[in-house]
PDB file of C-alpha atoms in Angstrom:
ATOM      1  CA  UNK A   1     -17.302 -13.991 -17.195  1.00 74.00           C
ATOM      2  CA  UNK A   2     -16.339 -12.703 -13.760  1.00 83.00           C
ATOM      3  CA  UNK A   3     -16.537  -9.247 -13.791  1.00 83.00           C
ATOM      4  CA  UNK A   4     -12.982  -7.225 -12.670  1.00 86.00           C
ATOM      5  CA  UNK A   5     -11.705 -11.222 -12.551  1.00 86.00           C
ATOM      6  CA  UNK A   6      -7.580 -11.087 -13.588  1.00 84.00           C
ATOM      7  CA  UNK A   7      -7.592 -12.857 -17.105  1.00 79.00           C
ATOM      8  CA  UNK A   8      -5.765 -16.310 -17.621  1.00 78.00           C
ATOM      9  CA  UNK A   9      -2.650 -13.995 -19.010  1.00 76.00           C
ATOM     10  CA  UNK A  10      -2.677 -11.570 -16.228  1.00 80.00           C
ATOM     11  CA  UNK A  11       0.886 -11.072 -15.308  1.00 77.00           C
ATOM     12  CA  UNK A  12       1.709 -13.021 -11.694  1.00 81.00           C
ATOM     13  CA  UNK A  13       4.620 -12.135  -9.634  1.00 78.00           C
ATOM     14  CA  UNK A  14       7.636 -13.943  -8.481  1.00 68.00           C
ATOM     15  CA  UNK A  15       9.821 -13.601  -5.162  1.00 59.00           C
ATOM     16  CA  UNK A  16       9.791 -12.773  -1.785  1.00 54.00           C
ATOM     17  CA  UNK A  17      11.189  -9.294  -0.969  1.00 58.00           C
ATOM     18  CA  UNK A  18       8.935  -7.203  -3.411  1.00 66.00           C
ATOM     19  CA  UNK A  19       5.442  -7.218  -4.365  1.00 77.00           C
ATOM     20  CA  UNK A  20       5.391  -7.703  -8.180  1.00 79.00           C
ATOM     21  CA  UNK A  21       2.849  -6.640  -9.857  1.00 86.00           C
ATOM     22  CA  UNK A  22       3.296  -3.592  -7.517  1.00 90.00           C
ATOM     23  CA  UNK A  23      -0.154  -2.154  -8.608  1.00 93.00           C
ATOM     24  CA  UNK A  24      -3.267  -3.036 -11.283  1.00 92.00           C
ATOM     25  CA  UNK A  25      -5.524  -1.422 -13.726  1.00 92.00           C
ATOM     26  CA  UNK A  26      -8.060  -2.179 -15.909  1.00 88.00           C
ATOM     27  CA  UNK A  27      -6.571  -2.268 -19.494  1.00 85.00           C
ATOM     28  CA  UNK A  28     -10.086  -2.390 -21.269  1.00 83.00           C
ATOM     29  CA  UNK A  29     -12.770  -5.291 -21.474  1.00 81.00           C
ATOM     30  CA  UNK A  30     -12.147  -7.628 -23.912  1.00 75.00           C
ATOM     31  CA  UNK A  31     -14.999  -7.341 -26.511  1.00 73.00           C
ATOM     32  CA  UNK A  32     -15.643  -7.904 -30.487  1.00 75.00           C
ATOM     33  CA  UNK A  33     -13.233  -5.594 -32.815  1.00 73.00           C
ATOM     34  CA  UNK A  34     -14.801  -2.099 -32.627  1.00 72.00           C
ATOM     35  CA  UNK A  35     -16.956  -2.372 -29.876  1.00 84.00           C
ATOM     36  CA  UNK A  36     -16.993  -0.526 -26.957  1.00 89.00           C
ATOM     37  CA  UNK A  37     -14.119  -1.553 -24.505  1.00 88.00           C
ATOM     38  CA  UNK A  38     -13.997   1.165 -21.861  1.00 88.00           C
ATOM     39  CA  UNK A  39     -10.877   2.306 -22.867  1.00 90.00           C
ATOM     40  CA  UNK A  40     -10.560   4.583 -25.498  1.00 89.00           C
ATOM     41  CA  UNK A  41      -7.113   6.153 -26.902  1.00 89.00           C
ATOM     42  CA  UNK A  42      -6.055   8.148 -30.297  1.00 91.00           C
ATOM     43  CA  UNK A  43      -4.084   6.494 -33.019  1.00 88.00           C
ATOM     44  CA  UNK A  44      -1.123   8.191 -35.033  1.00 91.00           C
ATOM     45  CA  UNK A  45      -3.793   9.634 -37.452  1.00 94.00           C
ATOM     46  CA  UNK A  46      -5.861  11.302 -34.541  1.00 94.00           C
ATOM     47  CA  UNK A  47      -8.461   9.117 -34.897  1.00 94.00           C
ATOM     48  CA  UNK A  48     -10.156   7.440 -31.613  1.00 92.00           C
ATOM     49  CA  UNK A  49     -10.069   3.872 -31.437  1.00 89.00           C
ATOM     50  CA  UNK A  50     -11.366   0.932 -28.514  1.00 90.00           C
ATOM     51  CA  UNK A  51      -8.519  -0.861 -27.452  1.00 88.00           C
ATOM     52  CA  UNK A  52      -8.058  -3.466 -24.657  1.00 86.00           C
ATOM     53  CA  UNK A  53      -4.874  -5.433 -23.695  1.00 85.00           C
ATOM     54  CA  UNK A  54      -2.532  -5.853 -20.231  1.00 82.00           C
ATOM     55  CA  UNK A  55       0.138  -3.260 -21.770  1.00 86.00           C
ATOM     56  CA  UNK A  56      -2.186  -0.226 -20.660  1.00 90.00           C
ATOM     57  CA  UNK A  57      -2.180  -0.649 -17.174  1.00 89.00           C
ATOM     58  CA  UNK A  58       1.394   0.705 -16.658  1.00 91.00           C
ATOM     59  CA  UNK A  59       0.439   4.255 -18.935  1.00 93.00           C
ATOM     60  CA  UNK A  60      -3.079   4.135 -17.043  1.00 93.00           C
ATOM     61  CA  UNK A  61      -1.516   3.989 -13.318  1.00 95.00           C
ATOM     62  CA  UNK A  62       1.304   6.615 -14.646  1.00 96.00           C
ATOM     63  CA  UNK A  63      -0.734   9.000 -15.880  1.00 95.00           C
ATOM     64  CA  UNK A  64      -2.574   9.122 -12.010  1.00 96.00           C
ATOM     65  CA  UNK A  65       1.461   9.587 -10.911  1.00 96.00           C
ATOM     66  CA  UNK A  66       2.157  12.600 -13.232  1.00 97.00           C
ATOM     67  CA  UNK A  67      -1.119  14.191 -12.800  1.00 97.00           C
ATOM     68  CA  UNK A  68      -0.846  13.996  -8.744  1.00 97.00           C
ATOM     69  CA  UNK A  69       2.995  15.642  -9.108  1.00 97.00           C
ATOM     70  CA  UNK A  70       1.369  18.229 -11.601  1.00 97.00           C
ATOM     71  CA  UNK A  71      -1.454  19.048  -8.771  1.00 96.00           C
ATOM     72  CA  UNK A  72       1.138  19.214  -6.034  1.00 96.00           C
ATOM     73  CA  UNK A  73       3.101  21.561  -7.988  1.00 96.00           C
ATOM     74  CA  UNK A  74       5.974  19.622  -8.609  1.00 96.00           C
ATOM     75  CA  UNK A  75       7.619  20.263  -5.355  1.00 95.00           C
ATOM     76  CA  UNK A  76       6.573  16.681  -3.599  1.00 96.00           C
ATOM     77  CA  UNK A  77       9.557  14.244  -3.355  1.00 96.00           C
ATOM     78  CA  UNK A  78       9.265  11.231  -5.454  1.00 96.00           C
ATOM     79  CA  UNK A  79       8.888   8.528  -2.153  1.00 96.00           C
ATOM     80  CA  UNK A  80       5.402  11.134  -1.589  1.00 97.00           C
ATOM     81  CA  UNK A  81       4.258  10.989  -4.660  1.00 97.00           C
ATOM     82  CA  UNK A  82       4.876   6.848  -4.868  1.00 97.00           C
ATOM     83  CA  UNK A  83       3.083   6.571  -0.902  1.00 97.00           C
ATOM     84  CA  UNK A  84       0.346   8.630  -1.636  1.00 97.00           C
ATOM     85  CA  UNK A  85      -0.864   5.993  -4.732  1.00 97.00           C
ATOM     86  CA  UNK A  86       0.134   3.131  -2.747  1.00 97.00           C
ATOM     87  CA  UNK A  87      -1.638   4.618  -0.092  1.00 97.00           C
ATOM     88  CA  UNK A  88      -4.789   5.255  -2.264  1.00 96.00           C
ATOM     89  CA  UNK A  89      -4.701   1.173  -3.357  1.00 96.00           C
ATOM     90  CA  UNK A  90      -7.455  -1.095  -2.884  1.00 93.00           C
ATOM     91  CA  UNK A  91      -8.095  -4.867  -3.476  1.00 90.00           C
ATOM     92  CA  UNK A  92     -11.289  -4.793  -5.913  1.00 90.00           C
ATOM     93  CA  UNK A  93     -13.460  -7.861  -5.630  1.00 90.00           C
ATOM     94  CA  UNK A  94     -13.841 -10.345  -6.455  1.00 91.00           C
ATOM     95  CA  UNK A  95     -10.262 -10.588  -4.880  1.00 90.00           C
ATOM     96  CA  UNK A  96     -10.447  -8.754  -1.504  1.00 87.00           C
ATOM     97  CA  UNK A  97     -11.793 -12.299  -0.059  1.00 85.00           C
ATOM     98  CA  UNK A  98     -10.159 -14.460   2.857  1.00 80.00           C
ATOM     99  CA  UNK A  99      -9.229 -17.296   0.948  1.00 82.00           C
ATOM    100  CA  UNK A 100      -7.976 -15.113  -2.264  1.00 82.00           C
ATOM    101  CA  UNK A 101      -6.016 -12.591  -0.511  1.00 76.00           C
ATOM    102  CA  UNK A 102      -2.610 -14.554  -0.507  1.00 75.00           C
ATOM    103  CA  UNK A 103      -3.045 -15.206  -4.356  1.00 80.00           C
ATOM    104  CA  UNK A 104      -3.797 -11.862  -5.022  1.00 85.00           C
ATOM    105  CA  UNK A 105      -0.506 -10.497  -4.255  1.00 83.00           C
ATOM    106  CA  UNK A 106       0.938 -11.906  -6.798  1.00 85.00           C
ATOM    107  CA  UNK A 107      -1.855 -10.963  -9.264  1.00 88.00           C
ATOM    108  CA  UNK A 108      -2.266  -7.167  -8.369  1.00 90.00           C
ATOM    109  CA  UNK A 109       0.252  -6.490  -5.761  1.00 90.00           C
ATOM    110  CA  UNK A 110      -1.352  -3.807  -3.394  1.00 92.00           C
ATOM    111  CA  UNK A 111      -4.382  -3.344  -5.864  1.00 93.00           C
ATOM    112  CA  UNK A 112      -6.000  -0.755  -7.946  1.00 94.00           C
ATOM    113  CA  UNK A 113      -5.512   2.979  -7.006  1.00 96.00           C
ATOM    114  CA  UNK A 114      -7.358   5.693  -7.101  1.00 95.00           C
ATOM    115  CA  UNK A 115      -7.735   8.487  -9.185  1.00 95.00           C
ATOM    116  CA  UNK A 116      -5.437  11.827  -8.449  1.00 95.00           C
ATOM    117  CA  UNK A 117      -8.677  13.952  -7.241  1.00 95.00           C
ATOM    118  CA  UNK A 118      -9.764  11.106  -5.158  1.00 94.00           C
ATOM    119  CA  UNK A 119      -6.150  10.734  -3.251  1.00 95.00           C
ATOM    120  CA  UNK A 120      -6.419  14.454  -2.711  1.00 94.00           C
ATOM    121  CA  UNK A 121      -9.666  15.109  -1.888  1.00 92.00           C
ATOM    122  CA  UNK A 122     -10.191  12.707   1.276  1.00 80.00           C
ATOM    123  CA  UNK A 123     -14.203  12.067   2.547  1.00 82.00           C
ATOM    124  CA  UNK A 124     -15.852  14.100   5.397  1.00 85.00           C
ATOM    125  CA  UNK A 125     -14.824  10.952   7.099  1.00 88.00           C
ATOM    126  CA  UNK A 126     -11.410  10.674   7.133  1.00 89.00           C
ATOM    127  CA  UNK A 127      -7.911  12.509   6.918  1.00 89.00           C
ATOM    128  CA  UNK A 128      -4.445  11.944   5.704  1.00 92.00           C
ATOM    129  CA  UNK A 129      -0.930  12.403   7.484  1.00 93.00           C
ATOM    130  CA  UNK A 130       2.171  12.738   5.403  1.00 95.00           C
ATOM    131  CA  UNK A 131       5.516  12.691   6.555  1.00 96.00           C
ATOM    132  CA  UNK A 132       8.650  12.941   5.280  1.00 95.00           C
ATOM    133  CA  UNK A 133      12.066  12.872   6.650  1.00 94.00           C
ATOM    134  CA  UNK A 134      15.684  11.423   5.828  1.00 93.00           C
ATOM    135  CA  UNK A 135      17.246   9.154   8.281  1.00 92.00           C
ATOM    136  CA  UNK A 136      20.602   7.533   8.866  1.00 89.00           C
ATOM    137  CA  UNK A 137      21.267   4.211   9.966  1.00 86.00           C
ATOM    138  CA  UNK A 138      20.039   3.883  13.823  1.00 89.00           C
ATOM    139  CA  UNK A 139      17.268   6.463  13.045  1.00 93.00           C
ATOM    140  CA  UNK A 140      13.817   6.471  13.777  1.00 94.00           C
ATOM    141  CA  UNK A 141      10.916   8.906  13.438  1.00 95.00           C
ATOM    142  CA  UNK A 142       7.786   8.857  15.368  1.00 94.00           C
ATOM    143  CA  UNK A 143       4.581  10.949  15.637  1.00 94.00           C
ATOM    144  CA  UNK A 144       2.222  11.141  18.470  1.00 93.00           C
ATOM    145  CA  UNK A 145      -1.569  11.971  17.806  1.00 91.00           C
ATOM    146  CA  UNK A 146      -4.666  11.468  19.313  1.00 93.00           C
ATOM    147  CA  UNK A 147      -7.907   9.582  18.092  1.00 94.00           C
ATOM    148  CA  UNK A 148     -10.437  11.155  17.067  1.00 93.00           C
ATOM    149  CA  UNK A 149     -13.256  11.668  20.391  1.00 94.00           C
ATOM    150  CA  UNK A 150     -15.941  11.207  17.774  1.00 94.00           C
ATOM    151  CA  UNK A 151     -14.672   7.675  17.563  1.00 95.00           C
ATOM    152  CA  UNK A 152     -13.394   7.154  21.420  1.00 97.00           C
ATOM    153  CA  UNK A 153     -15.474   5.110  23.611  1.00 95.00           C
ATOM    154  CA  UNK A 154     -15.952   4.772  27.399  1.00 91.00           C
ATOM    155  CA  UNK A 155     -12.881   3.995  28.929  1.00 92.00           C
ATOM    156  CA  UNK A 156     -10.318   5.393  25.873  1.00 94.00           C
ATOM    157  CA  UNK A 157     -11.881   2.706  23.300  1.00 96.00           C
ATOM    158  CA  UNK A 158     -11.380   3.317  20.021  1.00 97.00           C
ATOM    159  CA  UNK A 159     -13.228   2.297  16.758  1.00 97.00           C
ATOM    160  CA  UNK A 160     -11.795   2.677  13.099  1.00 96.00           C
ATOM    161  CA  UNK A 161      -9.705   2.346  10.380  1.00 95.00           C
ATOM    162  CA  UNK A 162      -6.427   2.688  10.387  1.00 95.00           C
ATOM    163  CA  UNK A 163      -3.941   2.647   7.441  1.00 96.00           C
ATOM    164  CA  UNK A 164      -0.595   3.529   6.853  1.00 97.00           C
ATOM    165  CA  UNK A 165       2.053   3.464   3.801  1.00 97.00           C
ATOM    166  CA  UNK A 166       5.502   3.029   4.340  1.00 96.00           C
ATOM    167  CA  UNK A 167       7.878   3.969   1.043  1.00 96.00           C
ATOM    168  CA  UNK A 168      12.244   4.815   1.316  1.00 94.00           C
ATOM    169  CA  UNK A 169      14.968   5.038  -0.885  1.00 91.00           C
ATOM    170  CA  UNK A 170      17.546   2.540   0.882  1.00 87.00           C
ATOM    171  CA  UNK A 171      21.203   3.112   0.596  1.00 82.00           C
ATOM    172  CA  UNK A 172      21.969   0.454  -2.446  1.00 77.00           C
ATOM    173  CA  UNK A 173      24.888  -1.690  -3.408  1.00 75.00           C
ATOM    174  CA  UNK A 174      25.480  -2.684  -6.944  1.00 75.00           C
ATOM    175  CA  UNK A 175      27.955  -5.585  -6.045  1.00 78.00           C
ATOM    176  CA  UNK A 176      25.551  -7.571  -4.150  1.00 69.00           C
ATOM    177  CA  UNK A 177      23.542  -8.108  -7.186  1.00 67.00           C
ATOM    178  CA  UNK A 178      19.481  -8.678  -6.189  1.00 60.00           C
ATOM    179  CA  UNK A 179      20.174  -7.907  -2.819  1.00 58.00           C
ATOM    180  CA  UNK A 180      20.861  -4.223  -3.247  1.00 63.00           C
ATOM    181  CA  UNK A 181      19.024  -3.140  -0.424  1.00 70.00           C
ATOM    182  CA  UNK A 182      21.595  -3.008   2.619  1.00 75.00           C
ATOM    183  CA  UNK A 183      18.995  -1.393   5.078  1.00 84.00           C
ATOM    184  CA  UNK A 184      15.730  -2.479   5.858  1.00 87.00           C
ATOM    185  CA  UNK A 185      12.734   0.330   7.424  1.00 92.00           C
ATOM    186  CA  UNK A 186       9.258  -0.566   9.302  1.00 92.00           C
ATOM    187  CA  UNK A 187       6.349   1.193  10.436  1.00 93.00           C
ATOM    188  CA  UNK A 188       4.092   0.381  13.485  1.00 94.00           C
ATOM    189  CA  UNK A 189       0.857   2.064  14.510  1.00 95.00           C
ATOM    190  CA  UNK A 190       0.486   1.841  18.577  1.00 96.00           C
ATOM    191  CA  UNK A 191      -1.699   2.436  21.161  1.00 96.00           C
ATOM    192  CA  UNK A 192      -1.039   2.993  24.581  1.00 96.00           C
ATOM    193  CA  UNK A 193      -2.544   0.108  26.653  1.00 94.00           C
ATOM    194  CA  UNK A 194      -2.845   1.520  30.004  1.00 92.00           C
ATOM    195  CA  UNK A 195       0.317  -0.055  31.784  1.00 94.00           C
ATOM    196  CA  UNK A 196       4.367   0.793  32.197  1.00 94.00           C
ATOM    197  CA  UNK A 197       7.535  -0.631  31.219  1.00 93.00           C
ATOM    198  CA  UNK A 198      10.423  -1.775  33.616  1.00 93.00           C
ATOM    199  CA  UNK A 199      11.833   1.439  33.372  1.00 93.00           C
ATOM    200  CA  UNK A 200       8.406   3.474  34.007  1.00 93.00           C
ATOM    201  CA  UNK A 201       8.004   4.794  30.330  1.00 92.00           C
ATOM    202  CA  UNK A 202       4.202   3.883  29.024  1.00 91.00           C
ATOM    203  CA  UNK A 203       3.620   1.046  27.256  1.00 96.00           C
ATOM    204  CA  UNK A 204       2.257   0.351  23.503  1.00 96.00           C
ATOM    205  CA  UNK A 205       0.243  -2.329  22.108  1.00 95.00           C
ATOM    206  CA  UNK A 206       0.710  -2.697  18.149  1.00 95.00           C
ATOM    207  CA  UNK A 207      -2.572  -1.701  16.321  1.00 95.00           C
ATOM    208  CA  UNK A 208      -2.039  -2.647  12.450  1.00 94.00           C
ATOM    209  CA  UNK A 209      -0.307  -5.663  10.435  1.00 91.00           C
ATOM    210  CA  UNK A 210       1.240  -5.761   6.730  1.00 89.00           C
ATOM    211  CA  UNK A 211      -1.645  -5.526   4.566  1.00 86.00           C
ATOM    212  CA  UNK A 212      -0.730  -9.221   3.327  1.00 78.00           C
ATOM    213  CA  UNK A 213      -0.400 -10.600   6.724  1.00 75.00           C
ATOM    214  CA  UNK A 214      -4.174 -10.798   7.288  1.00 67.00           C
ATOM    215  CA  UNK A 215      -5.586 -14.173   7.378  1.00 61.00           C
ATOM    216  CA  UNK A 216      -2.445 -15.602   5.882  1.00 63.00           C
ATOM    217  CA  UNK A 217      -0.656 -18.783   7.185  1.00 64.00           C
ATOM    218  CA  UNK A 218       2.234 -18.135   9.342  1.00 63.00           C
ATOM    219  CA  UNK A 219       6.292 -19.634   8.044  1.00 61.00           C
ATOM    220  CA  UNK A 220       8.473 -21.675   9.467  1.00 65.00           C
ATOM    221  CA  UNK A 221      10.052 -19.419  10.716  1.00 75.00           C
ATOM    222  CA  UNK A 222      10.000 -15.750  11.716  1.00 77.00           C
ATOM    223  CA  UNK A 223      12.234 -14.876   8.910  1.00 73.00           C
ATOM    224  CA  UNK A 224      10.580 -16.095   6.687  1.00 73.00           C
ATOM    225  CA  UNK A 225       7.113 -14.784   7.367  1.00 74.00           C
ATOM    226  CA  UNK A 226       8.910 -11.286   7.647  1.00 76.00           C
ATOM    227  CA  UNK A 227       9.981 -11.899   4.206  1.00 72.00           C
ATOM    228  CA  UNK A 228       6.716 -13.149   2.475  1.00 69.00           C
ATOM    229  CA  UNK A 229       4.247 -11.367   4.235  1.00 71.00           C
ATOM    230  CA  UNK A 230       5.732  -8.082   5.905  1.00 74.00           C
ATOM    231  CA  UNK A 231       7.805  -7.778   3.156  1.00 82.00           C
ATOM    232  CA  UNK A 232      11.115  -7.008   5.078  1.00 82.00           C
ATOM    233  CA  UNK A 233      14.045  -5.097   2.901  1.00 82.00           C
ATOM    234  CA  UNK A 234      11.062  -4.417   0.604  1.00 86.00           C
ATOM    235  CA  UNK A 235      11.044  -0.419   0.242  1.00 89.00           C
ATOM    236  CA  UNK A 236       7.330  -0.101  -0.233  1.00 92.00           C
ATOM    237  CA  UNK A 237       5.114  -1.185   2.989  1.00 93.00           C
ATOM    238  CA  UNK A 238       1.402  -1.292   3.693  1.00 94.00           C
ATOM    239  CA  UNK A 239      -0.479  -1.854   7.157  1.00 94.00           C
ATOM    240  CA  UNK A 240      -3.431  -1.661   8.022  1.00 94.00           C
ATOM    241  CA  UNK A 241      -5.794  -2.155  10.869  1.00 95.00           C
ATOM    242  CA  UNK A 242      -9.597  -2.585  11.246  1.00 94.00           C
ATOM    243  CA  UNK A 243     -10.784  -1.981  15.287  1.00 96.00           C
ATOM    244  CA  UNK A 244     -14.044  -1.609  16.985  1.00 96.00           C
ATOM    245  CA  UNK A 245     -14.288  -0.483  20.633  1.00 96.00           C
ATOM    246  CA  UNK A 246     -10.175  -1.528  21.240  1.00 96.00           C
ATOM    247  CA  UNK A 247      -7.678  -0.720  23.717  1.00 96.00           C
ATOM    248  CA  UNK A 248      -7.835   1.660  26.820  1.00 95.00           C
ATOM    249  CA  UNK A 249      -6.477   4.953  25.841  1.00 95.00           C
ATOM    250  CA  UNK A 250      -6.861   6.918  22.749  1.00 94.00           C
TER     251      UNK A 250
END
């Protein structure tokens, strides 16, 4: 037994605009009847009972949803609430390996989140920006922050990790059947590299890639890599990028 291994019925996804599963969790280890599964729920009687079985991950990973809406009083939209678990996902080994990360998204989509205290209660080491804004076709929103200086080197280097979760509500239309989705939103994380445009204006180097991007094989063609691996028209979007000592400017 592989330990936090999917099992030969774990569900595995289909398609190329979504991520499906979108997330995982652990519905119990299988053991004998009545042993100790790690999962323990109430019958109709009140009485507790181990249980195990791929059915509890979707209660499991909603319960985290309703408990971070009931911490944030409520008020958070519903695209929030959905980034910040996204956001919180990790790929758990034994899957979060080179040659497995392709497979996996079809086995746990963006992986297992976190618990609500632990997407709300960030490290000493690292902080959160949320935005949220409504935008109409032509659109675009943009933020500009600085590095942290704990983490910029000589010469505007900068090391660390960078992640950021993309999730909107596109405009749908019924008639067009699976492809409802008639606009399609990205994200980029950039850092200034020093030199000018044509025009003058500075100049940006891009400093993360679609979570499911890394390490994978390139398509025939650009289309299709921005369908199967930066999920273009897909309304939920994860990048991230991993640096140490890069770029000029912070």
């Amino acid at each position: 037994v592989i330990a936090k291994a999917p099992a030969r019925y774990s569900r595995r996804g289909v398609g190329q605009r979504t991520v499906k599963p979108d997330l995982c969790h652990f519905g119990g280890s299988h053991s004998e009847s009545g042993r100790p599964t790690g999962l323990l729920v109430t019958d109709s009687a009140g009485e507790y009972r181990f249980v195990n079985g791929t059915s509890y991950a979707a209660p499991l990973i909603s319960k985290t949803l309703a408990k971070l809406d009931s911490e944030l009083g409520g008020k958070a939209p519903r695209e929030v609430l959905l980034a910040l678990l996204y956001h919180s996902a990790r790929l758990h080994e034994p899957l979060d390996h080179k040659d497995l990360r392709t497979a996996a998204k079809q086995l746990v989509g963006f992986g297992l989140p976190a618990t609500s205290a632990e997407i709300l209660n960030n490290s000493a080491s690292s902080f959160t920006f949320v935005f949220f804004d409504r935008l109409i076709a032509g659109e675009s929103f943009s933020h500009d922050f600085e590095w942290p200086q704990s983490l910029v080197g000589r010469g505007g280097a900068c090391t660390g990790i960078v992640k950021a979760t993309l999730v909107f509500a596109p405009p749908v239309l019924h008639r067009y059947g699976a492809e409802a989705a008639r606009m399609n939103i990205d994200l980029f994380v950039r850092q200034h590299n020093g030199k000018r445009t044509t025009k003058g204006e500075p100049s940006f180097s891009t400093r993360v890639e679609a979570v499911h991007a890394r390490g994978a094989p390139k398509g025939k063609s650009r289309e299709a890599t921005m369908l199967s691996q930066s999920l273009k028209w897909s309304p939920v979007k994860v990048y991230e990028g991993i640096h140490d000592s890069v770029g000029v400017s912070s």
